[in-house]
Coordinates of C-alpha atoms in Angstrom, one line a residue:
X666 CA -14.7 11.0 -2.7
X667 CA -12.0 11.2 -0.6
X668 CA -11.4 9.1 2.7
X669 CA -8.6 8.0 4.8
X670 CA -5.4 9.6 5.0
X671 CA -5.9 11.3 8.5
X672 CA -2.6 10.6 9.9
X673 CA -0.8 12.1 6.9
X674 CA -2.6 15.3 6.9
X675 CA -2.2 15.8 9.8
X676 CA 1.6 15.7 8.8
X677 CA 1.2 18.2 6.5
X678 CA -0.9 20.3 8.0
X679 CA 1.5 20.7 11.1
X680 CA 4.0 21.1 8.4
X681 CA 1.9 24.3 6.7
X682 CA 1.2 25.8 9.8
X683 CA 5.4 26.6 10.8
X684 CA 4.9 29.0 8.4
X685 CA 8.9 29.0 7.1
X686 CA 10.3 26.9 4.4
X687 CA 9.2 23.1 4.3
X688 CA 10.2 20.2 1.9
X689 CA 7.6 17.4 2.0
X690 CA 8.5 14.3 -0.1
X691 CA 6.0 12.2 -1.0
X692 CA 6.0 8.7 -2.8
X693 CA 4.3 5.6 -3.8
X694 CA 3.2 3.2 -6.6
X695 CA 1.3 4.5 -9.0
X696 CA -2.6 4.8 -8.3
X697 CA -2.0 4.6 -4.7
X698 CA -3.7 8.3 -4.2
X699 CA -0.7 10.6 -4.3
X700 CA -2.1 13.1 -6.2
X701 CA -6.0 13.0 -4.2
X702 CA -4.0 13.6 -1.0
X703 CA -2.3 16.7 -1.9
X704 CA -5.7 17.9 -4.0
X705 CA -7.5 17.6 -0.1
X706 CA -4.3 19.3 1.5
X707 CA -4.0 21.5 -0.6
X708 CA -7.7 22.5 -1.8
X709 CA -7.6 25.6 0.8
X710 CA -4.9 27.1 0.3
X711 CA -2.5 29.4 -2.3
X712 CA -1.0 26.7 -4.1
X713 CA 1.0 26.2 -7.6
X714 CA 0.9 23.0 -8.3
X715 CA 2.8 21.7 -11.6
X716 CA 2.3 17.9 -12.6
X717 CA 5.6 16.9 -15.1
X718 CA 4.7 14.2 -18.0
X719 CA 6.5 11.7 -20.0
X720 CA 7.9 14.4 -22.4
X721 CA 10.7 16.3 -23.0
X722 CA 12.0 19.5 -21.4
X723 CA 11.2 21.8 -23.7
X724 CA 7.6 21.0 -23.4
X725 CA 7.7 20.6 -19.2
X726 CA 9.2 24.1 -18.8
X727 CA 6.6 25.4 -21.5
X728 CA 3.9 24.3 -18.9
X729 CA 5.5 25.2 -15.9
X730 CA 6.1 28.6 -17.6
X731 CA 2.7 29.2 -18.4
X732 CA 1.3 28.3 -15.3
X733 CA 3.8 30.4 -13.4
X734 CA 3.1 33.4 -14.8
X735 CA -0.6 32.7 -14.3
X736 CA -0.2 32.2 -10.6
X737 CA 1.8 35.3 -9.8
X738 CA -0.5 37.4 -12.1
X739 CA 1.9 39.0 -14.2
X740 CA 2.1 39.0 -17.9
X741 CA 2.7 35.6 -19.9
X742 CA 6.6 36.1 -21.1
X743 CA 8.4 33.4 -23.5
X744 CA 8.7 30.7 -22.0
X745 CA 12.0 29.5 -20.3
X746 CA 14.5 27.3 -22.0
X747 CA 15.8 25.7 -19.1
X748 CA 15.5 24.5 -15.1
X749 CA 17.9 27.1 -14.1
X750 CA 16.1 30.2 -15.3
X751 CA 12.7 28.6 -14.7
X752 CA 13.4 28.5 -11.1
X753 CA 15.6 31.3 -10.4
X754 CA 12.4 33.5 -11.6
X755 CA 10.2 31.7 -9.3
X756 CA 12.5 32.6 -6.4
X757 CA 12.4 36.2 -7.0
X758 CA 8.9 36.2 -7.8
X759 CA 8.6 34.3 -4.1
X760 CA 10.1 37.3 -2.2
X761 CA 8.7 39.4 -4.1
X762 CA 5.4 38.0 -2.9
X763 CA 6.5 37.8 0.5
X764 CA 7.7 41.2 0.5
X765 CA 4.1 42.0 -0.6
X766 CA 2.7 39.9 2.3
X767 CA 2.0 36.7 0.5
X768 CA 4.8 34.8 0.8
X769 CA 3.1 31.7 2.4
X770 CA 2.0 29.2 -0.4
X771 CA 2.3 25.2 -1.1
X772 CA 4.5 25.0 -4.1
X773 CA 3.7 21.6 -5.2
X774 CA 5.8 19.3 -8.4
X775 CA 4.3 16.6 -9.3
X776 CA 5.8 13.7 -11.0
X777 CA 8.9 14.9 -10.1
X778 CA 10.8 11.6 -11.7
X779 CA 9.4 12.6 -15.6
X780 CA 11.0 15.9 -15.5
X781 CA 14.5 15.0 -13.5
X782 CA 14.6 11.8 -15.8
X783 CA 14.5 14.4 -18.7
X784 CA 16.7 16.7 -17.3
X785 CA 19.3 15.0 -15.2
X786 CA 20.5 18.4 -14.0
X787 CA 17.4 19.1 -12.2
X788 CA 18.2 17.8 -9.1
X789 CA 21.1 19.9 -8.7
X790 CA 19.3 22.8 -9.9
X791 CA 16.5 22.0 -7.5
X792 CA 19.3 22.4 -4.6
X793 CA 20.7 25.1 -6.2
X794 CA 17.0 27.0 -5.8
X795 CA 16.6 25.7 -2.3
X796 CA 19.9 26.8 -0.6
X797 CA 19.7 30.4 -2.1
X798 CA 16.2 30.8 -2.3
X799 CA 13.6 29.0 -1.2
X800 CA 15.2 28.8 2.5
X801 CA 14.8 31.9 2.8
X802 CA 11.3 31.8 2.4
X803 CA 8.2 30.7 3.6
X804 CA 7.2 28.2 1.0
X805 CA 5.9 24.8 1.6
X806 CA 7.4 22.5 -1.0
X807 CA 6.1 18.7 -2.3
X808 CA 8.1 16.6 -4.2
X809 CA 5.6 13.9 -5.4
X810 CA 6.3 10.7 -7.8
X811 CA 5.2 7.1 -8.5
X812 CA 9.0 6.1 -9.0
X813 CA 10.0 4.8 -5.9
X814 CA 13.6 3.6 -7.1
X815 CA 14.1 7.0 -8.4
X816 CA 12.7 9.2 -5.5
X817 CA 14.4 6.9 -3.2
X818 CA 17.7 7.5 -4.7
X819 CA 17.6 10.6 -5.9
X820 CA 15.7 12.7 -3.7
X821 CA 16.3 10.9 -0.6
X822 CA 19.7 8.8 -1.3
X823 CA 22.5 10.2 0.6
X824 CA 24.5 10.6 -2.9
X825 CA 21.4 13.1 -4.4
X826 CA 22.1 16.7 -4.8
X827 CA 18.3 17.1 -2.6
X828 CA 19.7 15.0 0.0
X829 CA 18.9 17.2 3.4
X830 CA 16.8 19.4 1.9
X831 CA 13.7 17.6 2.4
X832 CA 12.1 18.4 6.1
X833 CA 9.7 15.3 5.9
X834 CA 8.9 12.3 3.8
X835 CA 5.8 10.4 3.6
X836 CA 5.8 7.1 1.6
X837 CA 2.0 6.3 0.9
X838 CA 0.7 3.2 0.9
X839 CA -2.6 1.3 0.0
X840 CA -4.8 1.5 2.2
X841 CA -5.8 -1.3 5.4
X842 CA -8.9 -3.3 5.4
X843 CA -10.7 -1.2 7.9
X844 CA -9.6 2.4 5.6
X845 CA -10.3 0.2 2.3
X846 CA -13.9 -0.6 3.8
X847 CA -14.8 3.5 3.5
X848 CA -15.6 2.9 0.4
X849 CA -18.1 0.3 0.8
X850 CA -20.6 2.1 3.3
X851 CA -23.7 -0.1 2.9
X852 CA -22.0 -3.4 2.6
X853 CA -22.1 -6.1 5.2
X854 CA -18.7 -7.2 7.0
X855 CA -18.3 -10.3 5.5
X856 CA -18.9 -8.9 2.1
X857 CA -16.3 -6.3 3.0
X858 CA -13.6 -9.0 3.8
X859 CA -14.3 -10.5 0.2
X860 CA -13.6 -6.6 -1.8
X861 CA -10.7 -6.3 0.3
X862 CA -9.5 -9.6 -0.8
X863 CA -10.2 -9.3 -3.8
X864 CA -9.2 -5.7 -4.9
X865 CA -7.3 -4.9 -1.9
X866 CA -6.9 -1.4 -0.4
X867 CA -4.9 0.3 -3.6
X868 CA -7.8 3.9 -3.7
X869 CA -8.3 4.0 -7.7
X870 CA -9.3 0.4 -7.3
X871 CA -11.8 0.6 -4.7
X872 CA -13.3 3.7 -5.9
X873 CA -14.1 2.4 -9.4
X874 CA -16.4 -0.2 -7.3
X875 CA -20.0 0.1 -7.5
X876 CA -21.2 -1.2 -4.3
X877 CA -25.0 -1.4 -5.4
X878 CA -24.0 -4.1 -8.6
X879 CA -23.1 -6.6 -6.1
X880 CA -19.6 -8.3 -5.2
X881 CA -19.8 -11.2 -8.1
X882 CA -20.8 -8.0 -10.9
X883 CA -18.0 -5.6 -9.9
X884 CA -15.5 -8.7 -10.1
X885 CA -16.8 -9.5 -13.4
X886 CA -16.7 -5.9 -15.0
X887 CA -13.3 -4.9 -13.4
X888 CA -11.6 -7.7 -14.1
X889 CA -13.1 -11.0 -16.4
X890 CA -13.9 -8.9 -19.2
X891 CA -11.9 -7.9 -22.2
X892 CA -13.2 -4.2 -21.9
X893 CA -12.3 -4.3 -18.0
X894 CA -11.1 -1.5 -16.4
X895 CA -8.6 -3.7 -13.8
X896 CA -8.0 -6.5 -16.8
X897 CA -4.6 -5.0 -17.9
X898 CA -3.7 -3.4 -14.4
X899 CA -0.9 -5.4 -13.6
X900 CA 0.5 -5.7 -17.1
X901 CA 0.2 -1.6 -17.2
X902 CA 2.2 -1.3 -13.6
X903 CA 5.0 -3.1 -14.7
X904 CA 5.5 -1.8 -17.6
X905 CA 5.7 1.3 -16.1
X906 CA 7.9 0.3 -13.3
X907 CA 10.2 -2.1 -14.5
X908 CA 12.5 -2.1 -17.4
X909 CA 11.9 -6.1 -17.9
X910 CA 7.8 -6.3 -17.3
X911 CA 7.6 -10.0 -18.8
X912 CA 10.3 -11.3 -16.2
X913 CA 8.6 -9.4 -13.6
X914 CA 4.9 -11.0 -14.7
X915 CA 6.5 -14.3 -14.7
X916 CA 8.0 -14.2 -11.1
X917 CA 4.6 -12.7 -9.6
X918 CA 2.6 -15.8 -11.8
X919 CA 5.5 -18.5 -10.5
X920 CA 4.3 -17.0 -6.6
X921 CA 1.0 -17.0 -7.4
X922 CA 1.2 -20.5 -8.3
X923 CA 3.0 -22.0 -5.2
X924 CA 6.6 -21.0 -5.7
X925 CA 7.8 -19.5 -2.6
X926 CA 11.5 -19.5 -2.3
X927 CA 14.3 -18.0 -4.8
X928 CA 15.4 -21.1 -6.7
X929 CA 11.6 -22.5 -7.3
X930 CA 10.8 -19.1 -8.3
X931 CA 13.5 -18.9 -10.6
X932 CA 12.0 -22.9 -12.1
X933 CA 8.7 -22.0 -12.7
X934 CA 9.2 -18.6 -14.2
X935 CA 12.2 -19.6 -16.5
X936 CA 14.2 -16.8 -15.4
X937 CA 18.1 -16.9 -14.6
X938 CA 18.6 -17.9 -11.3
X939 CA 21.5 -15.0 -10.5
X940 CA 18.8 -12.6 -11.5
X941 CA 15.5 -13.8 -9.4
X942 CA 17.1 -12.2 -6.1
X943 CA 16.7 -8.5 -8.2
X944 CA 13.4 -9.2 -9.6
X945 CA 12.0 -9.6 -5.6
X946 CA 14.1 -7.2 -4.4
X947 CA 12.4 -4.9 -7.0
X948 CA 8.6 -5.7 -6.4
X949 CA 8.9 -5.7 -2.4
X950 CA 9.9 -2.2 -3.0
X951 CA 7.0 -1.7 -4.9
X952 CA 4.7 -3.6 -2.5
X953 CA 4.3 -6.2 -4.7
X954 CA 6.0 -9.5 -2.6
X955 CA 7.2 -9.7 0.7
X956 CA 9.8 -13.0 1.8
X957 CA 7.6 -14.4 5.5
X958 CA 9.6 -15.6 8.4
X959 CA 8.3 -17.2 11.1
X960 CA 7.4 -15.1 13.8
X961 CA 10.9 -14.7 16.1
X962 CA 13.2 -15.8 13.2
X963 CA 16.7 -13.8 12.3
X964 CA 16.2 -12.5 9.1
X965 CA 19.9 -12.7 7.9
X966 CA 19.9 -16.5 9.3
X967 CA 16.4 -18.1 8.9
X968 CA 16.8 -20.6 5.8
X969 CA 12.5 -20.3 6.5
X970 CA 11.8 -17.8 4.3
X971 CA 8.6 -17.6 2.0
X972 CA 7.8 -15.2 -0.7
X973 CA 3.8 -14.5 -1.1
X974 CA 2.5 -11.6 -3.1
X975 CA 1.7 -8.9 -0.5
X976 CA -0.9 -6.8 -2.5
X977 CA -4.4 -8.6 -2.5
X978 CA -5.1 -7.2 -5.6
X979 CA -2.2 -8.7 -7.4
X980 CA -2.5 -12.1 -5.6
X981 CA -6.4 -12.3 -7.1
X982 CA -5.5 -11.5 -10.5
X983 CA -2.2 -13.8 -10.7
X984 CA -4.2 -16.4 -9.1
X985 CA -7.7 -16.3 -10.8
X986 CA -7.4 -13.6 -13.7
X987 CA -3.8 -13.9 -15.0
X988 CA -4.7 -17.9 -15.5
X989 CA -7.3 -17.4 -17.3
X990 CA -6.7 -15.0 -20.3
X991 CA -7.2 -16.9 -23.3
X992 CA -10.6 -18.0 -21.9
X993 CA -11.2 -14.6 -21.5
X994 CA -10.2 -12.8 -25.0
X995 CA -12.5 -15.6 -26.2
X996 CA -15.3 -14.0 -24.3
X997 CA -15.9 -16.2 -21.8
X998 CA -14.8 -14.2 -19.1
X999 CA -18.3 -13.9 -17.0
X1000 CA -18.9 -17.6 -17.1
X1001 CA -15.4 -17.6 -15.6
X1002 CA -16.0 -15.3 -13.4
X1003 CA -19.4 -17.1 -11.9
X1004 CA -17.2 -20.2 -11.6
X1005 CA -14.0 -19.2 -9.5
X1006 CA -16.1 -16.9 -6.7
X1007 CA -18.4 -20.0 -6.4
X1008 CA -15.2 -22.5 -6.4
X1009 CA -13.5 -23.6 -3.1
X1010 CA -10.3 -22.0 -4.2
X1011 CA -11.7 -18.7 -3.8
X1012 CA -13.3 -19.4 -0.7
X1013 CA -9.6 -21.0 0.9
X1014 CA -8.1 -17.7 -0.9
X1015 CA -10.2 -15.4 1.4
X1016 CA -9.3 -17.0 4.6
X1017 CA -6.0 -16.4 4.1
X1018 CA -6.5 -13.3 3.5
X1019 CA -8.7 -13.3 6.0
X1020 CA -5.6 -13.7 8.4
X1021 CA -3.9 -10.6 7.1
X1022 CA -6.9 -8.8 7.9
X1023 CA -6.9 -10.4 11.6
X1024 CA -3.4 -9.3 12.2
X1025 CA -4.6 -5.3 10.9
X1026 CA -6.8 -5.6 13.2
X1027 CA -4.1 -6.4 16.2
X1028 CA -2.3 -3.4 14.6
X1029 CA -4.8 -1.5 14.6
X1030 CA -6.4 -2.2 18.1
X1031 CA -2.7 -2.2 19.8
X1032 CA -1.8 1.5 18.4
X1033 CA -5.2 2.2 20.2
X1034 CA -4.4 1.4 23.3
X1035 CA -7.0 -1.6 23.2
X1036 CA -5.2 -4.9 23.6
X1037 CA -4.7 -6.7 26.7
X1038 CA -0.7 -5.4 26.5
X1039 CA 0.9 -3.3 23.9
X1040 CA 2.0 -5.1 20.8
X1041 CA 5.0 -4.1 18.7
X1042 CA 5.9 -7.1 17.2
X1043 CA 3.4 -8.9 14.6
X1044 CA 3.7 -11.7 12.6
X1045 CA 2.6 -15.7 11.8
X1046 CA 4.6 -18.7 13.0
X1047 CA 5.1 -22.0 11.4
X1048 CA 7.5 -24.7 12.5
X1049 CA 7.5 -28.4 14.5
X1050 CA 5.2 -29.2 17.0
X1051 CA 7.2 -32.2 19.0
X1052 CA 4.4 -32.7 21.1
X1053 CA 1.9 -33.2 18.2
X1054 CA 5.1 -35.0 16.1
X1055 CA 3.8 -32.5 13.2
X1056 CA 4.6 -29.6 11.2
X1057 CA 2.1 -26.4 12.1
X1058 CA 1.7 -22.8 12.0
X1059 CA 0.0 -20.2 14.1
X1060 CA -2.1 -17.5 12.2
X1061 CA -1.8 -14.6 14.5
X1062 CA 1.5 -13.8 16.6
X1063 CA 1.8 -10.4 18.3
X1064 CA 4.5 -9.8 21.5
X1065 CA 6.0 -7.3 23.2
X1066 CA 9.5 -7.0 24.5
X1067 CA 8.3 -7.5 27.8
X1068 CA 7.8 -11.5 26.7
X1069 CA 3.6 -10.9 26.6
X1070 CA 2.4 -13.0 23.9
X1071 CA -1.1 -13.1 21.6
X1072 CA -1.5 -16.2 19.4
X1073 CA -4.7 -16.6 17.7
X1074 CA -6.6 -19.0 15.3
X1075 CA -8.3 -17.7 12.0
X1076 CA -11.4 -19.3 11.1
X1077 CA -13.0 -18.3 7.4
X1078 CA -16.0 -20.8 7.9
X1079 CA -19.7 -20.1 8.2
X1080 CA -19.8 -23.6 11.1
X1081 CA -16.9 -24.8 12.8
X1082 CA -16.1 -27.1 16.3
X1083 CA -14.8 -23.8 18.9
X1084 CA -14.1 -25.8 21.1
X1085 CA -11.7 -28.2 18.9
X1086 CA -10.5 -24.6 17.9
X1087 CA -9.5 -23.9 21.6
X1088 CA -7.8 -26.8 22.3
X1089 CA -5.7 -26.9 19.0
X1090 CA -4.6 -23.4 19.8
X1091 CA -4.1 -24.6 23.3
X1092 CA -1.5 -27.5 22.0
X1093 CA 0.0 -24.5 19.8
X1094 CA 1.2 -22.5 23.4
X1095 CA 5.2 -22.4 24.1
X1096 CA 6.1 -23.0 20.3
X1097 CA 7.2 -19.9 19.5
X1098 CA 10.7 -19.3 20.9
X1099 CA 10.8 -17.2 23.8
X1100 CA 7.8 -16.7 25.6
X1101 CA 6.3 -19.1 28.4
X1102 CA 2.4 -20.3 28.7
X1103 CA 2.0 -18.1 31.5
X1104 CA 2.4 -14.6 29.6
X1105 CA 0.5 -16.5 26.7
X1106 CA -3.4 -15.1 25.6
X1107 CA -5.3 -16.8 23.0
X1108 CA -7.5 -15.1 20.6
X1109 CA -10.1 -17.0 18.2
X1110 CA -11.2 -14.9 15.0
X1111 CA -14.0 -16.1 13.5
X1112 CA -16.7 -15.3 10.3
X1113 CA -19.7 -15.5 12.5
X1114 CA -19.9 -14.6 16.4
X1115 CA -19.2 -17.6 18.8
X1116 CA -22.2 -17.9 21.1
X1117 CA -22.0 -17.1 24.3
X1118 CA -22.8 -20.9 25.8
X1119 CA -19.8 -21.9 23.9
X1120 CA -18.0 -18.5 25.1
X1121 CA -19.3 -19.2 29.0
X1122 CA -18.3 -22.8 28.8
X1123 CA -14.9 -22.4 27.2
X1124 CA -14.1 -19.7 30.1
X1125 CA -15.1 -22.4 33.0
X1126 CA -11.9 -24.3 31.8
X1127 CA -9.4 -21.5 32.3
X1128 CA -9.3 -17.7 30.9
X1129 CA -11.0 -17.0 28.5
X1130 CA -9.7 -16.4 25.1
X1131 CA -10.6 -13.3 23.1
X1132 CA -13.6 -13.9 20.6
X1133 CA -14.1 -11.7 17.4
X1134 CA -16.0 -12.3 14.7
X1135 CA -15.6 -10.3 11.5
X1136 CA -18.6 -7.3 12.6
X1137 CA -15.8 -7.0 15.7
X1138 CA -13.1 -6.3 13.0
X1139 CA -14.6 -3.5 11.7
X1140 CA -16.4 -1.9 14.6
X1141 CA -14.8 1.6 15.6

């Protein structure tokens, strides 16, 4: 099943349709649904598509060989013995085709980091084909891989051989709650905010979920048994994407146990201190981490700084899974299972998740043109109330240069006082630096629906804040 993705084939679509040579790059972590997007792009159209693997040249160019000859229907010749050749014969075979009125086709390369990695002349090759060949011609290329260092560097760095070659780049990301919720069609909202939080938006994840089993089953399966298919997930990722997977493991473990900035990171995973800064660096480029700031604050100044793990599939397993391995090698894993989605830690977990999904929404909605004013700032505040002589925090900040401001309140709990809501968010108005109480609209997210008594007597007082419950979230 394939869902989502709209905006970026769109991108490639437009990109098809010039009809004269195009280089589309396209990246992302592994399992994010590289491949499944250029399958749907690609599914109507003449298209050789070659995936590289973890193997040596020799065998790559066998397969790209093979399936050359296959796709321009001539006879199967020996194979090639290097880059060079393979692709100087695909250029002539090209406009040949497009002297023969074919020349329009997606030429797609997979995995593009296996075979350079093999062959560190590819890349130069690759330019070499481009600029005397391919040009020329009307072929749609994609450049795909799960490396992002690598395709980063050297397919998109200003020092690689491919650098201004490519015409357009897309770096794919998991999916949002609202995208991540396609794949849960006859599940209630609430239920939905608990997958999302729990396996996050990454698509091999959510479609190995089997809606009908029940949240508290597909949890157990996936991930609290020894046989699971998610049990070994992270473990698997970094070993594939770091050289050092054990420091890496330790850092995301030391975050998802309360460490938040460099040097108690460093502590509680027993790394060296010099090298902590390179570990983060390496999984927010993976989407692993991301430092916080407080909404308004100078990135190269604020001393504020918090690192949380970003992915909500990653900050379930470090927290729940990843703490409980031995207990579940030794079998125990549903009974483990039963216990942590019925514990209060899970419950606190998915409201703060719950405020990532709140400010999606604001993303969402202000791209659409549905907000009060449009947004392009988003974020959470923390700091020093002086009126309230107390640190706090405000779940939801959105602003626009224009100094309109949207703070909001995130409330993960089946009952709660609105009205004490209200006023705390009230007391919360003029802390964040910059914007006045007059330009200032409040916005209450809730589980349930807030009645409309309390709604109507709330608005008596003053304007009335925005009110959206979770079934608001997700509706269109």
């Amino acid at each position: 099943m394939f869902v989502g993705r709209e905006e970026e084939l769109e991108a490639l679509e437009d990109m098809y349709e010039s009809g004269r040579y195009e280089m589309m790059v396209i990246y992302g972590r592994r399992r994010v649904g590289k491949t499944s997007l250029i399958d749907e792009f690609s599914k109507d159209k003449w298209t050789f598509y070659f995936t590289a693997s973890q193997k040596s040249t020799k065998l790559n160019l066998e397969v790209f060989s093979r399936q050359m000859f296959r796709f321009f229907g001539i006879p199967e010749l020996p194979a090639f013995t290097d880059w060079r050749g393979a692709l100087d014969f695909f250029v002539r075979m090209t406009k040949t085709s497009q002297e023969n009125g074919k020349g329009h086709f997606v030429f797609v390369f997979d995995e593009f980091p296996y075979a350079a990695q093999a062959d560190p002349t590819l890349p130069s090759v690759l330019q070499n084909a481009i600029d005397h060949g391919f040009k020329q011609s009307e072929v749609m290329m994609i450049l795909s891989g799960s490396n992002q260092g690598f395709m980063e560097s050297e397919v998109l760095g200003g020092k690689s051989p491919l650098y201004g070659r490519r015409t357009g780049q897309i770096r794919l990301e998991p999916f949002d709650y609202y995208d991540a919720a396609k794949f849960l069609p006859d599940v209630s909202n609430e239920e939905r905010v608990r997958y999302y939080a729990t396996f996050g938006g990454t698509p091999y994840y959510l479609a190995r979920l089997r809606p009908s089993r029940g949240f508290k089953r597909n949890v157990t399966d996936l991930m609290f048994r020894k046989a699971g298919l998610l049990y070994e997930e992270p473990t698997m990722l970094l070993r594939e994407e770091t050289r050092e997977p054990a420091s890496y493991f330790s850092v995301l473990q030391a975050i998802a146990n309360g460490s938040s900035t460099p040097k108690r990171i460093a502590e509680h995973a027993g790394v060296d201190a010099s090298n902590v800064a390179r570990y983060l660096n390496v999984l927010a480029d993976l989407g692993l981490v991301k430092r916080n700031l407080p909404f308004g604050d100078n990135p190269q100044k604020s001393h504020k700084g918090m690192y949380v793990i970003a992915d909500p599939f990653f900050a379930f397993w470090f927290r729940f899974v990843g703490t409980n391995v031995d207990v579940i090698e030794n079998g125990k894993g549903p009974e483990t299972a039963e216990e942590t989605l019925a514990g209060e830690a899970f419950s606190t977990y998915v409201g703060q998740r719950f405020e990532s999904v709140c400010l999606q929404w604001v993303a969402r909605r202000s791209r659409a043109g549905d907000l009060p004013f449009p947004v392009t700032r988003f974020g959470k505040w923390w700091g020093n109330n002086p009126a309230a002589h107390e640190q706090t925090d405000i779940d939801v900040v959105a602003a626009n240069g224009d100094g309109q401001l949207l703070i909001g309140e995130c409330k993960w709990r089946n009952t709660f006082n609105v009205t004490e809501a209200i006023g705390k968010l009230e007391g919360r108005v003029g802390l964040v630096p910059g914007f006045t109480a007059a330009r200032t609209r409040l916005a209450l997210f809730s589980k349930r629906p807030v009645a409309e008594t309390i709604r109507g007597r709330i608005a008596e007082d003053g304007p009335s804040p925005l009110f959206l419950s979770t079934d608001d979230l997700y509706r269109q």
